[in-house]
PDB file of C-alpha atoms in Angstrom:
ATOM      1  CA  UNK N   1       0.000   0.000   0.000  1.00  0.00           C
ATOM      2  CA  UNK N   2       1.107   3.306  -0.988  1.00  0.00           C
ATOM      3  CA  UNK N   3       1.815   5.749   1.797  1.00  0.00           C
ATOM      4  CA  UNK N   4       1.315   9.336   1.674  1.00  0.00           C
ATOM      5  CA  UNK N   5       2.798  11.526  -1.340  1.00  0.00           C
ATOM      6  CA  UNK N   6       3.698  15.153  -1.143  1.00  0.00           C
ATOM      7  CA  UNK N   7       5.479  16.492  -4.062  1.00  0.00           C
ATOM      8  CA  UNK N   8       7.423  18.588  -4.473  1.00  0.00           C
ATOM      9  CA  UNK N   9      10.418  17.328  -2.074  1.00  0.00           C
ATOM     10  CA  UNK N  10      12.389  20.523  -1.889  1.00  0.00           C
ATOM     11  CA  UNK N  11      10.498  23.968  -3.200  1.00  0.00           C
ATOM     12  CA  UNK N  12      12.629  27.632  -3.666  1.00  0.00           C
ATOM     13  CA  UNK N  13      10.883  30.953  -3.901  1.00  0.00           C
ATOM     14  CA  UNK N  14      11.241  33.988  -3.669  1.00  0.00           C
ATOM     15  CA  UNK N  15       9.725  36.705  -1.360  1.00  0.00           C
ATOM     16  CA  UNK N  16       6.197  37.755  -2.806  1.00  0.00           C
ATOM     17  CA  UNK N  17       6.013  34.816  -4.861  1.00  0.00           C
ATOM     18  CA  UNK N  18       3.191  31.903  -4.805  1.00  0.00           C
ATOM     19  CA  UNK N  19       4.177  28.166  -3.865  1.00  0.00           C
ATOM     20  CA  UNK N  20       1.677  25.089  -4.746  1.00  0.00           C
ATOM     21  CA  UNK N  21       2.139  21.940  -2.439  1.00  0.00           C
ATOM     22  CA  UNK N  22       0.176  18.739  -3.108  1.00  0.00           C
ATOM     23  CA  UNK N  23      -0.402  15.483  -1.021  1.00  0.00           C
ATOM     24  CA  UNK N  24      -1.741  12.410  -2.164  1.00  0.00           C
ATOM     25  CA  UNK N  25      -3.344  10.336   0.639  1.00  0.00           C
ATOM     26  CA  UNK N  26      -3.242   6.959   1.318  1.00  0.00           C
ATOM     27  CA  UNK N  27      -6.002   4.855  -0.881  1.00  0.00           C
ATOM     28  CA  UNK N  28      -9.174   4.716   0.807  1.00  0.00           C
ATOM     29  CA  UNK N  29      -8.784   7.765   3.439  1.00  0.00           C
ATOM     30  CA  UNK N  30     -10.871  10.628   2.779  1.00  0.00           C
ATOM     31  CA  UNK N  31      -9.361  13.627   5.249  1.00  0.00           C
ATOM     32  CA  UNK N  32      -6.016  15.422   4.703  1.00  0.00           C
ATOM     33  CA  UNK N  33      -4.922  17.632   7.308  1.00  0.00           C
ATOM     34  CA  UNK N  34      -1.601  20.434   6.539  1.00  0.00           C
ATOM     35  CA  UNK N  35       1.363  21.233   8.901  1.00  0.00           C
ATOM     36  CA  UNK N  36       4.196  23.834   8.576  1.00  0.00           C
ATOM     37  CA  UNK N  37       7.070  22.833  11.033  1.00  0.00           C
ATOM     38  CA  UNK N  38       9.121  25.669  11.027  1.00  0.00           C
ATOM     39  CA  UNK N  39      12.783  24.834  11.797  1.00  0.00           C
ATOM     40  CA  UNK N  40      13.437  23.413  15.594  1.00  0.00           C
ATOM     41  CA  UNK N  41       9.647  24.267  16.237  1.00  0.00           C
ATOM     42  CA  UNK N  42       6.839  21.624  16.756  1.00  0.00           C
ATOM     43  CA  UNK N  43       3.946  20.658  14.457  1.00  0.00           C
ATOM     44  CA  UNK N  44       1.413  23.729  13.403  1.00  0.00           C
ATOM     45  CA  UNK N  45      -1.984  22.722  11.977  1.00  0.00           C
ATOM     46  CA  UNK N  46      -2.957  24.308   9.184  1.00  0.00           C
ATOM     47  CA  UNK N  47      -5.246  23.176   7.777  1.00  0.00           C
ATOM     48  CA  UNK N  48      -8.006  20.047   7.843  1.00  0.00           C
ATOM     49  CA  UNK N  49     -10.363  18.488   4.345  1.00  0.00           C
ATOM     50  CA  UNK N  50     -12.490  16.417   4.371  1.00  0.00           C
ATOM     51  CA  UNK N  51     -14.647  14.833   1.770  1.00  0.00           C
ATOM     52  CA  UNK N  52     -13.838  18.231  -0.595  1.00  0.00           C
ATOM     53  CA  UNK N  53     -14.947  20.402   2.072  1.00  0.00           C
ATOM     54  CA  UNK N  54     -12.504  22.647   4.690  1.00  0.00           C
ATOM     55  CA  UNK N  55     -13.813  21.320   7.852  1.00  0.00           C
ATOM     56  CA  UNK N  56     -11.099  23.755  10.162  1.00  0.00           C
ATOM     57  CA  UNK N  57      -8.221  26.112   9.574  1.00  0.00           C
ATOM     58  CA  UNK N  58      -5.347  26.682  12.112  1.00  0.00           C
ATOM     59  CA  UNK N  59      -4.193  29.995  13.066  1.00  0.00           C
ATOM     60  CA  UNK N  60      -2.480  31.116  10.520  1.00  0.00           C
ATOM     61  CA  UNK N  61      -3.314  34.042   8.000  1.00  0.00           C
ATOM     62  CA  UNK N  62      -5.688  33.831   4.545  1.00  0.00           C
ATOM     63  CA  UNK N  63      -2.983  33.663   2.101  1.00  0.00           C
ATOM     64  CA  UNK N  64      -2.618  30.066   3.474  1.00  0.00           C
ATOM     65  CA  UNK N  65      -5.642  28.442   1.375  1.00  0.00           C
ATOM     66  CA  UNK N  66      -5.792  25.166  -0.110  1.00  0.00           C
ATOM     67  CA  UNK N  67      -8.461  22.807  -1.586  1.00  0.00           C
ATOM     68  CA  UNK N  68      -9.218  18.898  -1.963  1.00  0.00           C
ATOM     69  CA  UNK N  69      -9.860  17.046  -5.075  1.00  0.00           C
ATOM     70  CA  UNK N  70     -12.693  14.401  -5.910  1.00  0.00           C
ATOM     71  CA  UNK N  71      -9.751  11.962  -5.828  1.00  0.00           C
ATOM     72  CA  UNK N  72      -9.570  13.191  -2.255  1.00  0.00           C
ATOM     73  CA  UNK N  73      -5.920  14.668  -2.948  1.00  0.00           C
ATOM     74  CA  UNK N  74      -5.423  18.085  -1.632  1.00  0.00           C
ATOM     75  CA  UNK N  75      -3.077  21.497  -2.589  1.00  0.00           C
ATOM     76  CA  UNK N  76      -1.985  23.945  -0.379  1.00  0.00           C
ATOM     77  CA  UNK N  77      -1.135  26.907  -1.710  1.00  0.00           C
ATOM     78  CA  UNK N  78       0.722  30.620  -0.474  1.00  0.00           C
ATOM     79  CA  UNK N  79       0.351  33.301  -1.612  1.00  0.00           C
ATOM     80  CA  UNK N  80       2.452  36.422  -0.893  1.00  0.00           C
ATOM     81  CA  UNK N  81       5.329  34.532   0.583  1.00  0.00           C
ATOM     82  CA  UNK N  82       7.481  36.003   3.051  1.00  0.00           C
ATOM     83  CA  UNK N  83      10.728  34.770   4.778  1.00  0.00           C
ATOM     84  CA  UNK N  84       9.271  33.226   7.736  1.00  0.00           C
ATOM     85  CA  UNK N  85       7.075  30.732   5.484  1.00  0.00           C
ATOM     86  CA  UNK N  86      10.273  29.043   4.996  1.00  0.00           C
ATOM     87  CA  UNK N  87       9.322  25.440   6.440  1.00  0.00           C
ATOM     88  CA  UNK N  88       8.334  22.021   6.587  1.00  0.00           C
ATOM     89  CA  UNK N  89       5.142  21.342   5.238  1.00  0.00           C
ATOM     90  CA  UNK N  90       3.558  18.122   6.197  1.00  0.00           C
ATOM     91  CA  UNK N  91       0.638  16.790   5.234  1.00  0.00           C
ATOM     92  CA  UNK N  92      -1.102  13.940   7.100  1.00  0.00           C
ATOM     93  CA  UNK N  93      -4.068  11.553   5.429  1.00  0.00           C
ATOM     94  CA  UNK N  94      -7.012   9.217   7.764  1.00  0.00           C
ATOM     95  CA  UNK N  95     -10.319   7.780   7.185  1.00  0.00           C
ATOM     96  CA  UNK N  96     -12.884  10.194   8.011  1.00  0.00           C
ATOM     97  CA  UNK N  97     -13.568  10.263  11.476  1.00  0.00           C
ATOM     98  CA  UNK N  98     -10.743   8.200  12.213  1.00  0.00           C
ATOM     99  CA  UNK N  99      -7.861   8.951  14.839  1.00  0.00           C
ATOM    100  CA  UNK N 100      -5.202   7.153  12.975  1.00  0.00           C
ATOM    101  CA  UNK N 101      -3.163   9.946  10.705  1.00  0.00           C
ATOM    102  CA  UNK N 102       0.046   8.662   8.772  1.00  0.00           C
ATOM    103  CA  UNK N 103       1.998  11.571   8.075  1.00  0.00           C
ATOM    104  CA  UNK N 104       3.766  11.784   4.269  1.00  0.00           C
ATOM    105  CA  UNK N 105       7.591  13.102   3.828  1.00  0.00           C
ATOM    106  CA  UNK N 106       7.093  16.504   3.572  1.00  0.00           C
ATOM    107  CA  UNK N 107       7.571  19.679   0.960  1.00  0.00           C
ATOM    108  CA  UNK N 108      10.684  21.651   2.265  1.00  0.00           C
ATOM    109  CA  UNK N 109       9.842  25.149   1.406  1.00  0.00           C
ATOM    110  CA  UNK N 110      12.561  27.696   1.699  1.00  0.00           C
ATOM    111  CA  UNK N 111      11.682  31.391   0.579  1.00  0.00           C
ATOM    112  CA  UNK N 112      14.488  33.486  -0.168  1.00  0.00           C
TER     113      UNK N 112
ATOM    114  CA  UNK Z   1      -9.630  24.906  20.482  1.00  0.00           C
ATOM    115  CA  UNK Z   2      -7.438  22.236  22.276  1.00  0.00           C
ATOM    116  CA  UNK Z   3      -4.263  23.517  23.790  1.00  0.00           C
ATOM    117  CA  UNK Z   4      -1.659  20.807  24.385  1.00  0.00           C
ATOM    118  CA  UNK Z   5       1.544  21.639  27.057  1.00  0.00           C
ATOM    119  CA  UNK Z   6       4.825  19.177  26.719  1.00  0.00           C
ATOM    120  CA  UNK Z   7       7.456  18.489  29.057  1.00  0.00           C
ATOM    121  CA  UNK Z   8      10.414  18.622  29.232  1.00  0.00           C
ATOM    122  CA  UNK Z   9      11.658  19.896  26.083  1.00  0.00           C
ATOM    123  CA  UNK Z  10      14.470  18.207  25.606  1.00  0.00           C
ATOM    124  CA  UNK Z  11      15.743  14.839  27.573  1.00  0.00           C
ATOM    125  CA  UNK Z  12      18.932  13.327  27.659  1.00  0.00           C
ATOM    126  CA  UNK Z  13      19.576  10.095  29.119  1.00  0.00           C
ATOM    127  CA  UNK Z  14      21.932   6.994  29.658  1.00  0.00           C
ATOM    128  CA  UNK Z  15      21.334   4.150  27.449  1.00  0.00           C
ATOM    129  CA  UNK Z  16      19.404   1.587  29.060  1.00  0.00           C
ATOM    130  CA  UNK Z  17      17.566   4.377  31.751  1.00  0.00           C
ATOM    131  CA  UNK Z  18      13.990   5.056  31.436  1.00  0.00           C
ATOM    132  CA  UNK Z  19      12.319   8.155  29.999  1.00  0.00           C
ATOM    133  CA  UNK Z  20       9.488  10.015  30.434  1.00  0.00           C
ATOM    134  CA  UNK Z  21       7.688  13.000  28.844  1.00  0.00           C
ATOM    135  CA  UNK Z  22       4.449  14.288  30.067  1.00  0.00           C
ATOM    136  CA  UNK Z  23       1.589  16.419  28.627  1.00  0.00           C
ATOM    137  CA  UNK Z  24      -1.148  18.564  29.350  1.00  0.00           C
ATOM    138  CA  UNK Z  25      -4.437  19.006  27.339  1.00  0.00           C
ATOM    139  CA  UNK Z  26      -7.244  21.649  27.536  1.00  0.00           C
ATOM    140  CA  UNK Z  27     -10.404  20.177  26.003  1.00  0.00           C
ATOM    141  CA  UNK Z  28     -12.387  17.487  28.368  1.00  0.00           C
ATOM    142  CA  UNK Z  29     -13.686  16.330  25.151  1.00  0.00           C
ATOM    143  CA  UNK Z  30     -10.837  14.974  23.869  1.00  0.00           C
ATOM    144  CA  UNK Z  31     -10.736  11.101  23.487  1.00  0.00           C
ATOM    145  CA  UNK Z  32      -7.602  10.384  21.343  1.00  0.00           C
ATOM    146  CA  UNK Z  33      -4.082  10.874  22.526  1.00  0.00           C
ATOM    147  CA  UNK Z  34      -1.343   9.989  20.263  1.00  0.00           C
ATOM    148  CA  UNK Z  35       2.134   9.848  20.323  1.00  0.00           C
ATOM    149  CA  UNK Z  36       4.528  10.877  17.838  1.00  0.00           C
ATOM    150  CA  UNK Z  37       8.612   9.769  16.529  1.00  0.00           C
ATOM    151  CA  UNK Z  38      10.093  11.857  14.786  1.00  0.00           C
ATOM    152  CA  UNK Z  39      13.819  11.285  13.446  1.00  0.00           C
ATOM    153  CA  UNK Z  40      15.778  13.808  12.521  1.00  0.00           C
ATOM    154  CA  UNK Z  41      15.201  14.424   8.238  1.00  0.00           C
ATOM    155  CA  UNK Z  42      12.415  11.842   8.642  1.00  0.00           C
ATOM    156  CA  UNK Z  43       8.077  12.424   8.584  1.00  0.00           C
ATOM    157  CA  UNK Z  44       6.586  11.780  12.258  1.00  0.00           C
ATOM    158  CA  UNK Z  45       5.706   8.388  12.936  1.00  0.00           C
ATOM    159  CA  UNK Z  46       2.721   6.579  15.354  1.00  0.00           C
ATOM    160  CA  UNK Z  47       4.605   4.589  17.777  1.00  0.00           C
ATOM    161  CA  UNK Z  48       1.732   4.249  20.232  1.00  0.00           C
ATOM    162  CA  UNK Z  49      -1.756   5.782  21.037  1.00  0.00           C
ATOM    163  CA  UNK Z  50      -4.249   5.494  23.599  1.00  0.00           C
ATOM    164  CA  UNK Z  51      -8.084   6.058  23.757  1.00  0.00           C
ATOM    165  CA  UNK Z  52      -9.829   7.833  27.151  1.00  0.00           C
ATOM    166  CA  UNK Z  53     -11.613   4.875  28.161  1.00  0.00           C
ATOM    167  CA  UNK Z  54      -8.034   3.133  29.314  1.00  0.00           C
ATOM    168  CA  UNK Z  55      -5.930   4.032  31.610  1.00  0.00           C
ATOM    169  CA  UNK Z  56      -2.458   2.603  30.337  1.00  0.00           C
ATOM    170  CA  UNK Z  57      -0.993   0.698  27.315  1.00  0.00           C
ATOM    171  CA  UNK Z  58       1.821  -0.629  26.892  1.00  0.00           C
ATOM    172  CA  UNK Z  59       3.953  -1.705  23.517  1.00  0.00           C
ATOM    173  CA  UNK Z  60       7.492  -3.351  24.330  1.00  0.00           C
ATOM    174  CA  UNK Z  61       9.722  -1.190  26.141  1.00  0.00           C
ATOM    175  CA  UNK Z  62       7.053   2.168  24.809  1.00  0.00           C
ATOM    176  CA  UNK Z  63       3.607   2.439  27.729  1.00  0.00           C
ATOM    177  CA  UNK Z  64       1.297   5.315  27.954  1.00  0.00           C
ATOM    178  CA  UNK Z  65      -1.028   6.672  30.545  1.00  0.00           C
ATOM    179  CA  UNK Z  66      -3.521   8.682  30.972  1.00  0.00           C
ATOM    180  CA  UNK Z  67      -4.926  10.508  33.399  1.00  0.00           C
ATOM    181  CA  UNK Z  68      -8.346  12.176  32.115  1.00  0.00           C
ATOM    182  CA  UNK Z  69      -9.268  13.834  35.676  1.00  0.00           C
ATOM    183  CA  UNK Z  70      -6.010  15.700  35.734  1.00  0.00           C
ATOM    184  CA  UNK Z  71      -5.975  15.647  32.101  1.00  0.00           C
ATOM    185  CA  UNK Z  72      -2.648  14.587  31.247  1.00  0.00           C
ATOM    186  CA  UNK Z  73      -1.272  11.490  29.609  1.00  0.00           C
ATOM    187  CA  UNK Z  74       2.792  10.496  29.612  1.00  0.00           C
ATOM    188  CA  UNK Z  75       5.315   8.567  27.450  1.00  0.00           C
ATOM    189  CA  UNK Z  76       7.443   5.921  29.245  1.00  0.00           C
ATOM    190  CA  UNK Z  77      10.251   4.920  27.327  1.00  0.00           C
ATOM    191  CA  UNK Z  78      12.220   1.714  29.122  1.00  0.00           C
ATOM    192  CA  UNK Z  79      15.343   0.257  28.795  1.00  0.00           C
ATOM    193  CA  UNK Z  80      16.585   3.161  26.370  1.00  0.00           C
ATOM    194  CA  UNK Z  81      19.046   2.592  23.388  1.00  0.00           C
ATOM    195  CA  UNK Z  82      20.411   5.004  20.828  1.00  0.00           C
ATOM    196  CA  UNK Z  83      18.116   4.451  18.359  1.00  0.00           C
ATOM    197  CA  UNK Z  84      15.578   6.076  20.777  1.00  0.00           C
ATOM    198  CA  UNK Z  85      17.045   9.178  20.244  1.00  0.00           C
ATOM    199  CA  UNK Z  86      14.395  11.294  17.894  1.00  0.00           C
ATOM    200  CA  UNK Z  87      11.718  14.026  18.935  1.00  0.00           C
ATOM    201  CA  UNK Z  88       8.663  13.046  20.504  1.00  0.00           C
ATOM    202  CA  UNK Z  89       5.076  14.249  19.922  1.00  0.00           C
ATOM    203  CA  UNK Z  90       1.986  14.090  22.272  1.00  0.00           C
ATOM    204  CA  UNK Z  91      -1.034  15.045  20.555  1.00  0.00           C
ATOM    205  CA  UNK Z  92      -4.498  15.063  21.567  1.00  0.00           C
ATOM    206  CA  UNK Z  93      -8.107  14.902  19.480  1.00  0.00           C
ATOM    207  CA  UNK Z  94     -10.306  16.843  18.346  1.00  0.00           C
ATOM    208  CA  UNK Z  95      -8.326  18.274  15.300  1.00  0.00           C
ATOM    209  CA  UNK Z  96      -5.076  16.745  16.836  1.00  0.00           C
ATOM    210  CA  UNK Z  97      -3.267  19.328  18.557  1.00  0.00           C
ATOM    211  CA  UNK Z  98       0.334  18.322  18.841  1.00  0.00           C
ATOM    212  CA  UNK Z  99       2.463  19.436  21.616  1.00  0.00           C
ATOM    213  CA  UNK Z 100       5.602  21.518  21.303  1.00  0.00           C
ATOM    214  CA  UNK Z 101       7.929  18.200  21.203  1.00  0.00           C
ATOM    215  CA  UNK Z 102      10.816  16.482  23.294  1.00  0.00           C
ATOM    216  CA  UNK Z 103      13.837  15.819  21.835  1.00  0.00           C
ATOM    217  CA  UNK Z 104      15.261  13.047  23.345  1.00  0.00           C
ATOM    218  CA  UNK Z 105      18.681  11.574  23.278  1.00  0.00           C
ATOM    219  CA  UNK Z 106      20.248   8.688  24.514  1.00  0.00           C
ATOM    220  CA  UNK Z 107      23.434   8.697  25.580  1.00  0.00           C
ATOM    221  CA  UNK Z 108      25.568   5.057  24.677  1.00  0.00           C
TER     222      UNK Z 108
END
């Protein structure tokens, strides 16, 4: 069984710029949930889909948006990028209404 | 929303000592309180989890308990060896709230 995908691996921008992530979950689960884990720092949520629909949003600011697909694959996008974006962006896949999340590589984001 | 408190930060310890890391949660509601390995470069991985309606579980030389009164839960790591050595993650449902992490390292 395939695990969780997140492409790309390693992402550059610059300041003001816009950076696309994207996560594949694993076959069958149906929520995707978003991290950034900024160096040294813990696990932030984002962001949380499920069934196509944006069920909660962490505390971060609107230019953090993303969306999920029919195929239940999800994007993360941010716009206006600025320095401190530069992070770790996990994302995380379960069944709905499950409590079991398996958490893919990562997208290393570094904004310069 | 769920806050989520982790102690100690960071943990260093003598191969073959026990460990322990404790959190704190907010939200009475929450049910689900899983923990978290993280090596360095590498995603974070499930290494144990426990539900509110026990008390303790225990996997190997890994046990968790929890405490919903007092509302914390703690990782006990036993007979440590270096390939313990990673940061650790308590989280807690609803919307899994992760705490602030423990790095932990074993020294050989």
């Amino acid at each position: 069984e395939a695990g969780v995908t997140q492409s790309p691996t390693h992402l550059i921008k610059t300041r003001g710029q816009q950076a696309t992530l994207r996560c594949s979950p694993i076959s069958g689960h149906t929520s995707v949930y978003w991290y950034q884990q900024a160096l040294g720092l813990g696990l932030q949520f984002l962001l949380w889909y499920d069934e196509g629909e944006e069920r909660n949003r962490g505390n971060f600011p609107p230019r953090f948006s993303g969306r999920q697909f029919p195929n239940y694959s999800s994007e993360l996008n941010v716009n206006a990028l600025e320095l401190e974006d530069s992070a770790l962006y996990l994302c995380a896949s379960s069944w709905t209404g499950s409590n079991g999340y398996t958490f893919g590589s990562g997208t290393r984001l570094t904004v310069v | 929303g769920e806050n989520v408190e982790q102690h100690p930060s960071t943990l260093s310890v003598q191969e073959g000592d026990s460990a322990v890391i404790k959190c704190t949660y907010s939200d009475s509601a929450s049910n689900y309180f899983p923990w978290y390995k993280q090596e360095l470069g590498k995603r974070p991985q499930l290494i144990i989890d426990i539900r509110s309606n026990v008390g303790e579980k225990k996997d190997q030389r890994i046990a968790v308990t929890l405490n919903k009164t007092a509302k914390h839960f703690s990782l006990h790591i036993t007979e440590t060896q270096p390939e313990d050595s990673a940061v650790y993650f308590c989280a807690a449902e609803d919307k899994l709230s992760f705490g602030a992490g423990t790095t932990v390292t074993v020294r050989a």
